Amino acid sequence: MSEPLRVAVLVSGSGTNLQSLLDAAASGDLGSARVVGVISNRPGAGALLRAERAGVPALVLDHKSFADRAAFDAALREGVTSLGADLVVLAGFMRVLTPVFLDAFAGRVINIHPSLLPSFPGVDAQGQAFAHGVKVTGCTVHFVDAGLDSGPIISQSAVPVRDDDDAETLRARILVEEHRLLREVVRDLAEGRLRREGRRVLRRP
Ligand code: GAR
């Protein structure tokens, strides 16, 4: 039995991806991974309530109360360090991270993004895909680097765009896939199944 993988989850919103990880951990579906703490940059985020219900420590670091991005990232770095996290999961965390944070956790920060990257990076990826008229979109889990949704891709899942969709029905269909994909990647990382070759991330059978 491998050592538990200690996971810190960073959030900004309702936290359905966080919930998916919490539920998977509770049902033994996350390998050795454990969610050891949640940090939100938004005081009212629904994700905080989900953490509380699961008995997971939660911390609010309101980015608005910091002088600049570097000061916020330094506080975030301290928060994650104090949790003793091995892996940092950005699950609907809507802040771009700088090297002040990233250099402390090199290769250990992943993000879930609601499009098939490199298409539609940035905010409202689902709305961008819908407006563009693509017939297939999806979601991506990738390692985080200092660019905008630009780090090495770990895994992706495709979702059809139907003629009777609107941006909201499309968002909901992608979200279901996000929950599955994120759980799968965290479990693979916990089980040491992924290895990197430059930009390529490969899964051992
Ligand atoms: C998810 O769709 C996630 O992919 C997206 O925010 C949503 C959070 O939902 N993240 C991004 O757009 C990051 N660029 P949740 O709070 O219910 O997990």
PDB file of C-alpha atoms and ligand atoms in Angstrom:
ATOM      1  CA  MET A   1       0.000   0.000   0.000  1.00  0.00           C
ATOM      2  CA  SER A   2       1.507   3.306  -1.112  1.00  0.00           C
ATOM      3  CA  GLU A   3       1.728   6.411   1.071  1.00  0.00           C
ATOM      4  CA  PRO A   4      -1.432   8.540   0.910  1.00  0.00           C
ATOM      5  CA  LEU A   5      -1.264  11.355  -1.644  1.00  0.00           C
ATOM      6  CA  ARG A   6      -2.163  14.546   0.217  1.00  0.00           C
ATOM      7  CA  VAL A   7      -4.303  16.758  -2.017  1.00  0.00           C
ATOM      8  CA  ALA A   8      -5.029  20.462  -1.537  1.00  0.00           C
ATOM      9  CA  VAL A   9      -7.951  21.743  -3.621  1.00  0.00           C
ATOM     10  CA  LEU A  10      -8.127  25.408  -4.647  1.00  0.00           C
ATOM     11  CA  VAL A  11     -11.576  26.740  -5.490  1.00  0.00           C
ATOM     12  CA  SER A  12     -13.494  29.910  -6.330  1.00  0.00           C
ATOM     13  CA  GLY A  13     -17.045  28.734  -6.954  1.00  0.00           C
ATOM     14  CA  SER A  14     -19.725  26.185  -6.230  1.00  0.00           C
ATOM     15  CA  GLY A  15     -17.279  23.302  -5.901  1.00  0.00           C
ATOM     16  CA  THR A  16     -18.957  20.456  -7.764  1.00  0.00           C
ATOM     17  CA  ASN A  17     -15.531  19.212  -8.887  1.00  0.00           C
ATOM     18  CA  LEU A  18     -14.363  19.342  -5.275  1.00  0.00           C
ATOM     19  CA  GLN A  19     -17.470  17.361  -4.311  1.00  0.00           C
ATOM     20  CA  SER A  20     -16.640  14.747  -6.895  1.00  0.00           C
ATOM     21  CA  LEU A  21     -13.198  14.269  -5.304  1.00  0.00           C
ATOM     22  CA  LEU A  22     -14.648  14.179  -1.785  1.00  0.00           C
ATOM     23  CA  ASP A  23     -17.254  11.598  -2.792  1.00  0.00           C
ATOM     24  CA  ALA A  24     -14.682   9.463  -4.595  1.00  0.00           C
ATOM     25  CA  ALA A  25     -12.350   9.544  -1.586  1.00  0.00           C
ATOM     26  CA  ALA A  26     -15.224   8.556   0.715  1.00  0.00           C
ATOM     27  CA  SER A  27     -16.165   5.609  -1.477  1.00  0.00           C
ATOM     28  CA  GLY A  28     -12.576   4.396  -1.877  1.00  0.00           C
ATOM     29  CA  ASP A  29     -12.507   5.415  -5.542  1.00  0.00           C
ATOM     30  CA  LEU A  30      -9.558   7.828  -5.348  1.00  0.00           C
ATOM     31  CA  GLY A  31      -6.744   5.371  -4.743  1.00  0.00           C
ATOM     32  CA  SER A  32      -4.574   6.535  -1.879  1.00  0.00           C
ATOM     33  CA  ALA A  33      -5.468  10.215  -2.443  1.00  0.00           C
ATOM     34  CA  ARG A  34      -6.964  12.230   0.434  1.00  0.00           C
ATOM     35  CA  VAL A  35      -8.293  15.786   0.291  1.00  0.00           C
ATOM     36  CA  VAL A  36      -6.437  17.410   3.196  1.00  0.00           C
ATOM     37  CA  GLY A  37      -7.584  20.988   2.736  1.00  0.00           C
ATOM     38  CA  VAL A  38      -9.510  23.463   0.604  1.00  0.00           C
ATOM     39  CA  ILE A  39      -8.508  27.057  -0.080  1.00  0.00           C
ATOM     40  CA  SER A  40     -10.893  29.573  -1.641  1.00  0.00           C
ATOM     41  CA  ASN A  41     -10.103  33.053  -2.910  1.00  0.00           C
ATOM     42  CA  ARG A  42     -13.812  33.931  -2.598  1.00  0.00           C
ATOM     43  CA  PRO A  43     -15.317  34.268   0.903  1.00  0.00           C
ATOM     44  CA  GLY A  44     -18.831  33.144  -0.137  1.00  0.00           C
ATOM     45  CA  ALA A  45     -17.870  30.204  -2.355  1.00  0.00           C
ATOM     46  CA  GLY A  46     -20.267  27.265  -2.143  1.00  0.00           C
ATOM     47  CA  ALA A  47     -17.243  24.986  -2.151  1.00  0.00           C
ATOM     48  CA  LEU A  48     -16.479  26.082   1.417  1.00  0.00           C
ATOM     49  CA  LEU A  49     -19.731  24.579   2.638  1.00  0.00           C
ATOM     50  CA  ARG A  50     -18.933  21.323   0.833  1.00  0.00           C
ATOM     51  CA  ALA A  51     -15.541  21.172   2.584  1.00  0.00           C
ATOM     52  CA  GLU A  52     -17.155  21.856   5.948  1.00  0.00           C
ATOM     53  CA  ARG A  53     -19.765  19.117   5.423  1.00  0.00           C
ATOM     54  CA  ALA A  54     -16.997  16.647   4.600  1.00  0.00           C
ATOM     55  CA  GLY A  55     -14.988  17.672   7.663  1.00  0.00           C
ATOM     56  CA  VAL A  56     -12.107  18.987   5.558  1.00  0.00           C
ATOM     57  CA  PRO A  57     -10.266  22.117   6.774  1.00  0.00           C
ATOM     58  CA  ALA A  58     -11.039  25.150   4.637  1.00  0.00           C
ATOM     59  CA  LEU A  59      -9.261  28.463   4.415  1.00  0.00           C
ATOM     60  CA  VAL A  60     -10.310  31.715   2.728  1.00  0.00           C
ATOM     61  CA  LEU A  61      -7.628  33.898   1.184  1.00  0.00           C
ATOM     62  CA  ASP A  62      -9.523  36.766  -0.401  1.00  0.00           C
ATOM     63  CA  HIS A  63      -7.349  37.980  -3.271  1.00  0.00           C
ATOM     64  CA  LYS A  64      -8.918  41.445  -2.918  1.00  0.00           C
ATOM     65  CA  SER A  65      -7.305  41.910   0.458  1.00  0.00           C
ATOM     66  CA  PHE A  66      -3.761  41.519  -0.893  1.00  0.00           C
ATOM     67  CA  ALA A  67      -1.672  44.372  -2.305  1.00  0.00           C
ATOM     68  CA  ASP A  68      -0.798  42.515  -5.493  1.00  0.00           C
ATOM     69  CA  ARG A  69      -0.664  39.134  -7.200  1.00  0.00           C
ATOM     70  CA  ALA A  70       2.728  38.276  -5.693  1.00  0.00           C
ATOM     71  CA  ALA A  71       1.484  38.879  -2.136  1.00  0.00           C
ATOM     72  CA  PHE A  72      -1.599  36.736  -2.741  1.00  0.00           C
ATOM     73  CA  ASP A  73       0.474  33.939  -4.282  1.00  0.00           C
ATOM     74  CA  ALA A  74       2.910  34.045  -1.348  1.00  0.00           C
ATOM     75  CA  ALA A  75       0.017  33.626   1.111  1.00  0.00           C
ATOM     76  CA  LEU A  76      -1.375  30.806  -0.997  1.00  0.00           C
ATOM     77  CA  ARG A  77       2.033  29.133  -1.009  1.00  0.00           C
ATOM     78  CA  GLU A  78       2.137  29.294   2.797  1.00  0.00           C
ATOM     79  CA  GLY A  79      -1.412  27.922   3.035  1.00  0.00           C
ATOM     80  CA  VAL A  80      -0.697  24.935   0.800  1.00  0.00           C
ATOM     81  CA  THR A  81       2.656  24.301   2.481  1.00  0.00           C
ATOM     82  CA  SER A  82       1.006  24.229   5.907  1.00  0.00           C
ATOM     83  CA  LEU A  83      -1.357  21.514   4.645  1.00  0.00           C
ATOM     84  CA  GLY A  84       1.647  19.359   3.706  1.00  0.00           C
ATOM     85  CA  ALA A  85       0.104  18.796   0.279  1.00  0.00           C
ATOM     86  CA  ASP A  86       1.788  16.591  -2.330  1.00  0.00           C
ATOM     87  CA  LEU A  87      -0.614  17.647  -5.076  1.00  0.00           C
ATOM     88  CA  VAL A  88      -2.519  20.878  -5.714  1.00  0.00           C
ATOM     89  CA  VAL A  89      -5.758  20.615  -7.705  1.00  0.00           C
ATOM     90  CA  LEU A  90      -7.272  23.750  -9.207  1.00  0.00           C
ATOM     91  CA  ALA A  91     -10.968  22.898  -9.313  1.00  0.00           C
ATOM     92  CA  GLY A  92     -12.756  25.971 -10.600  1.00  0.00           C
ATOM     93  CA  PHE A  93     -10.032  28.245  -9.220  1.00  0.00           C
ATOM     94  CA  MET A  94     -10.339  31.434 -11.231  1.00  0.00           C
ATOM     95  CA  ARG A  95      -6.956  33.075 -10.582  1.00  0.00           C
ATOM     96  CA  VAL A  96      -3.851  32.871 -12.738  1.00  0.00           C
ATOM     97  CA  LEU A  97      -0.908  31.689 -10.628  1.00  0.00           C
ATOM     98  CA  THR A  98       2.563  33.181 -10.863  1.00  0.00           C
ATOM     99  CA  PRO A  99       5.975  31.565 -10.287  1.00  0.00           C
ATOM    100  CA  VAL A 100       5.806  32.883  -6.692  1.00  0.00           C
ATOM    101  CA  PHE A 101       3.399  29.998  -6.105  1.00  0.00           C
ATOM    102  CA  LEU A 102       4.244  27.599  -8.925  1.00  0.00           C
ATOM    103  CA  ASP A 103       7.995  27.364  -8.296  1.00  0.00           C
ATOM    104  CA  ALA A 104       7.284  25.949  -4.836  1.00  0.00           C
ATOM    105  CA  PHE A 105       5.178  23.083  -6.286  1.00  0.00           C
ATOM    106  CA  ALA A 106       6.866  22.370  -9.603  1.00  0.00           C
ATOM    107  CA  GLY A 107       5.079  19.602 -11.508  1.00  0.00           C
ATOM    108  CA  ARG A 108       2.579  19.118  -8.692  1.00  0.00           C
ATOM    109  CA  VAL A 109      -0.217  21.516  -9.705  1.00  0.00           C
ATOM    110  CA  ILE A 110      -3.047  20.374 -12.003  1.00  0.00           C
ATOM    111  CA  ASN A 111      -6.102  22.205 -13.365  1.00  0.00           C
ATOM    112  CA  ILE A 112      -9.444  21.138 -14.803  1.00  0.00           C
ATOM    113  CA  HIS A 113     -10.527  23.279 -17.752  1.00  0.00           C
ATOM    114  CA  PRO A 114     -13.913  23.060 -19.531  1.00  0.00           C
ATOM    115  CA  SER A 115     -12.694  22.787 -23.141  1.00  0.00           C
ATOM    116  CA  LEU A 116     -10.458  20.640 -25.303  1.00  0.00           C
ATOM    117  CA  LEU A 117      -7.279  22.680 -24.916  1.00  0.00           C
ATOM    118  CA  PRO A 118      -5.549  24.333 -26.677  1.00  0.00           C
ATOM    119  CA  SER A 119      -8.962  25.496 -27.943  1.00  0.00           C
ATOM    120  CA  PHE A 120     -10.788  28.054 -25.827  1.00  0.00           C
ATOM    121  CA  PRO A 121      -8.445  28.864 -22.947  1.00  0.00           C
ATOM    122  CA  GLY A 122      -9.390  31.489 -20.358  1.00  0.00           C
ATOM    123  CA  VAL A 123     -12.776  32.379 -18.934  1.00  0.00           C
ATOM    124  CA  ASP A 124     -16.123  30.974 -20.071  1.00  0.00           C
ATOM    125  CA  ALA A 125     -14.610  28.252 -22.250  1.00  0.00           C
ATOM    126  CA  GLN A 126     -18.035  26.639 -22.661  1.00  0.00           C
ATOM    127  CA  GLY A 127     -19.557  29.919 -23.907  1.00  0.00           C
ATOM    128  CA  GLN A 128     -16.600  30.423 -26.254  1.00  0.00           C
ATOM    129  CA  ALA A 129     -17.060  26.924 -27.718  1.00  0.00           C
ATOM    130  CA  PHE A 130     -20.817  27.400 -28.085  1.00  0.00           C
ATOM    131  CA  ALA A 131     -20.417  30.789 -29.783  1.00  0.00           C
ATOM    132  CA  HIS A 132     -17.745  29.390 -32.122  1.00  0.00           C
ATOM    133  CA  GLY A 133     -20.156  26.701 -33.315  1.00  0.00           C
ATOM    134  CA  VAL A 134     -17.908  23.698 -32.715  1.00  0.00           C
ATOM    135  CA  LYS A 135     -19.624  20.287 -32.860  1.00  0.00           C
ATOM    136  CA  VAL A 136     -17.380  18.663 -30.284  1.00  0.00           C
ATOM    137  CA  THR A 137     -15.892  20.181 -27.152  1.00  0.00           C
ATOM    138  CA  GLY A 138     -15.037  18.712 -23.774  1.00  0.00           C
ATOM    139  CA  CYS A 139     -12.693  19.089 -20.851  1.00  0.00           C
ATOM    140  CA  THR A 140      -8.995  18.848 -20.102  1.00  0.00           C
ATOM    141  CA  VAL A 141      -6.897  18.128 -17.037  1.00  0.00           C
ATOM    142  CA  HIS A 142      -3.410  19.550 -17.399  1.00  0.00           C
ATOM    143  CA  PHE A 143      -0.323  20.432 -15.416  1.00  0.00           C
ATOM    144  CA  VAL A 144      -0.204  24.117 -14.621  1.00  0.00           C
ATOM    145  CA  ASP A 145       2.570  26.373 -15.843  1.00  0.00           C
ATOM    146  CA  ALA A 146       2.793  30.159 -15.753  1.00  0.00           C
ATOM    147  CA  GLY A 147       0.807  30.537 -18.999  1.00  0.00           C
ATOM    148  CA  LEU A 148      -2.954  30.654 -19.447  1.00  0.00           C
ATOM    149  CA  ASP A 149      -4.208  27.032 -19.503  1.00  0.00           C
ATOM    150  CA  SER A 150      -1.037  26.131 -21.414  1.00  0.00           C
ATOM    151  CA  GLY A 151       0.672  23.371 -19.393  1.00  0.00           C
ATOM    152  CA  PRO A 152       1.173  19.739 -20.496  1.00  0.00           C
ATOM    153  CA  ILE A 153      -2.110  17.915 -21.086  1.00  0.00           C
ATOM    154  CA  ILE A 154      -2.715  14.876 -18.862  1.00  0.00           C
ATOM    155  CA  SER A 155      -6.130  13.732 -20.056  1.00  0.00           C
ATOM    156  CA  GLN A 156      -9.106  14.922 -22.088  1.00  0.00           C
ATOM    157  CA  SER A 157     -12.684  13.892 -22.647  1.00  0.00           C
ATOM    158  CA  ALA A 158     -14.854  14.881 -25.602  1.00  0.00           C
ATOM    159  CA  VAL A 159     -18.503  15.960 -25.386  1.00  0.00           C
ATOM    160  CA  PRO A 160     -20.857  16.503 -28.347  1.00  0.00           C
ATOM    161  CA  VAL A 161     -22.482  19.868 -28.969  1.00  0.00           C
ATOM    162  CA  ARG A 162     -26.089  19.230 -29.991  1.00  0.00           C
ATOM    163  CA  ASP A 163     -28.210  21.419 -32.246  1.00  0.00           C
ATOM    164  CA  ASP A 164     -30.736  22.027 -29.472  1.00  0.00           C
ATOM    165  CA  ASP A 165     -28.084  23.015 -26.906  1.00  0.00           C
ATOM    166  CA  ASP A 166     -27.756  26.410 -25.365  1.00  0.00           C
ATOM    167  CA  ALA A 167     -24.653  27.472 -23.458  1.00  0.00           C
ATOM    168  CA  GLU A 168     -26.150  26.180 -20.199  1.00  0.00           C
ATOM    169  CA  THR A 169     -27.078  22.675 -21.384  1.00  0.00           C
ATOM    170  CA  LEU A 170     -23.618  22.397 -22.901  1.00  0.00           C
ATOM    171  CA  ARG A 171     -22.005  23.575 -19.653  1.00  0.00           C
ATOM    172  CA  ALA A 172     -23.930  20.919 -17.706  1.00  0.00           C
ATOM    173  CA  ARG A 173     -22.935  18.104 -20.110  1.00  0.00           C
ATOM    174  CA  ILE A 174     -19.257  19.089 -19.880  1.00  0.00           C
ATOM    175  CA  LEU A 175     -19.420  19.307 -16.090  1.00  0.00           C
ATOM    176  CA  VAL A 176     -20.505  15.658 -15.783  1.00  0.00           C
ATOM    177  CA  GLU A 177     -17.411  14.655 -17.773  1.00  0.00           C
ATOM    178  CA  GLU A 178     -15.204  16.991 -15.705  1.00  0.00           C
ATOM    179  CA  HIS A 179     -16.182  15.181 -12.524  1.00  0.00           C
ATOM    180  CA  ARG A 180     -15.277  11.789 -13.986  1.00  0.00           C
ATOM    181  CA  LEU A 181     -12.036  12.956 -15.610  1.00  0.00           C
ATOM    182  CA  LEU A 182     -10.695  14.767 -12.552  1.00  0.00           C
ATOM    183  CA  ARG A 183     -11.297  11.770 -10.268  1.00  0.00           C
ATOM    184  CA  GLU A 184      -9.572   9.499 -12.771  1.00  0.00           C
ATOM    185  CA  VAL A 185      -6.485  11.704 -13.075  1.00  0.00           C
ATOM    186  CA  VAL A 186      -6.105  12.180  -9.307  1.00  0.00           C
ATOM    187  CA  ARG A 187      -6.380   8.418  -8.838  1.00  0.00           C
ATOM    188  CA  ASP A 188      -3.790   7.811 -11.584  1.00  0.00           C
ATOM    189  CA  LEU A 189      -1.414  10.282  -9.934  1.00  0.00           C
ATOM    190  CA  ALA A 190      -1.952   8.631  -6.540  1.00  0.00           C
ATOM    191  CA  GLU A 191      -1.147   5.263  -8.062  1.00  0.00           C
ATOM    192  CA  GLY A 192       1.955   6.568  -9.855  1.00  0.00           C
ATOM    193  CA  ARG A 193       0.509   5.687 -13.261  1.00  0.00           C
ATOM    194  CA  LEU A 194       1.531   8.851 -15.103  1.00  0.00           C
ATOM    195  CA  ARG A 195       4.924   9.814 -16.405  1.00  0.00           C
ATOM    196  CA  ARG A 196       6.102  12.809 -18.362  1.00  0.00           C
ATOM    197  CA  GLU A 197       8.207  12.880 -21.504  1.00  0.00           C
ATOM    198  CA  GLY A 198       8.667  16.574 -22.225  1.00  0.00           C
ATOM    199  CA  ARG A 199       5.224  17.963 -22.982  1.00  0.00           C
ATOM    200  CA  ARG A 200       3.693  14.513 -23.302  1.00  0.00           C
ATOM    201  CA  VAL A 201       2.088  12.846 -20.294  1.00  0.00           C
ATOM    202  CA  LEU A 202       1.817   9.091 -20.696  1.00  0.00           C
ATOM    203  CA  ARG A 203      -0.281   6.560 -18.792  1.00  0.00           C
ATOM    204  CA  ARG A 204       1.171   3.211 -17.860  1.00  0.00           C
ATOM    205  CA  PRO A 205      -1.192   0.363 -18.667  1.00  0.00           C
TER     206      PRO A 205
HETATM  207  C1  GAR B   1     -15.720  24.115 -13.900  1.00  0.00           C
HETATM  208  O1  GAR B   1     -16.449  24.049 -15.095  1.00  0.00           O
HETATM  209  C2  GAR B   1     -14.246  24.266 -14.195  1.00  0.00           C
HETATM  210  O2  GAR B   1     -13.804  23.512 -15.290  1.00  0.00           O
HETATM  211  C3  GAR B   1     -14.167  25.733 -14.486  1.00  0.00           C
HETATM  212  O3  GAR B   1     -14.973  26.336 -13.498  1.00  0.00           O
HETATM  213  C4  GAR B   1     -16.030  25.424 -13.170  1.00  0.00           C
HETATM  214  C5  GAR B   1     -16.063  25.246 -11.677  1.00  0.00           C
HETATM  215  O4  GAR B   1     -17.157  24.491 -11.290  1.00  0.00           O
HETATM  216  N1  GAR B   1     -12.835  26.210 -14.440  1.00  0.00           N
HETATM  217  C6  GAR B   1     -12.349  27.100 -15.283  1.00  0.00           C
HETATM  218  O5  GAR B   1     -13.010  27.644 -16.136  1.00  0.00           O
HETATM  219  C7  GAR B   1     -10.876  27.438 -15.074  1.00  0.00           C
HETATM  220  N2  GAR B   1     -10.370  28.151 -16.203  1.00  0.00           N
HETATM  221  P1  GAR B   1     -17.249  23.876  -9.817  1.00  0.00           P
HETATM  222  O6  GAR B   1     -16.915  25.025  -8.852  1.00  0.00           O
HETATM  223  O7  GAR B   1     -18.668  23.445  -9.696  1.00  0.00           O
HETATM  224  O8  GAR B   1     -16.263  22.760  -9.729  1.00  0.00           O
END
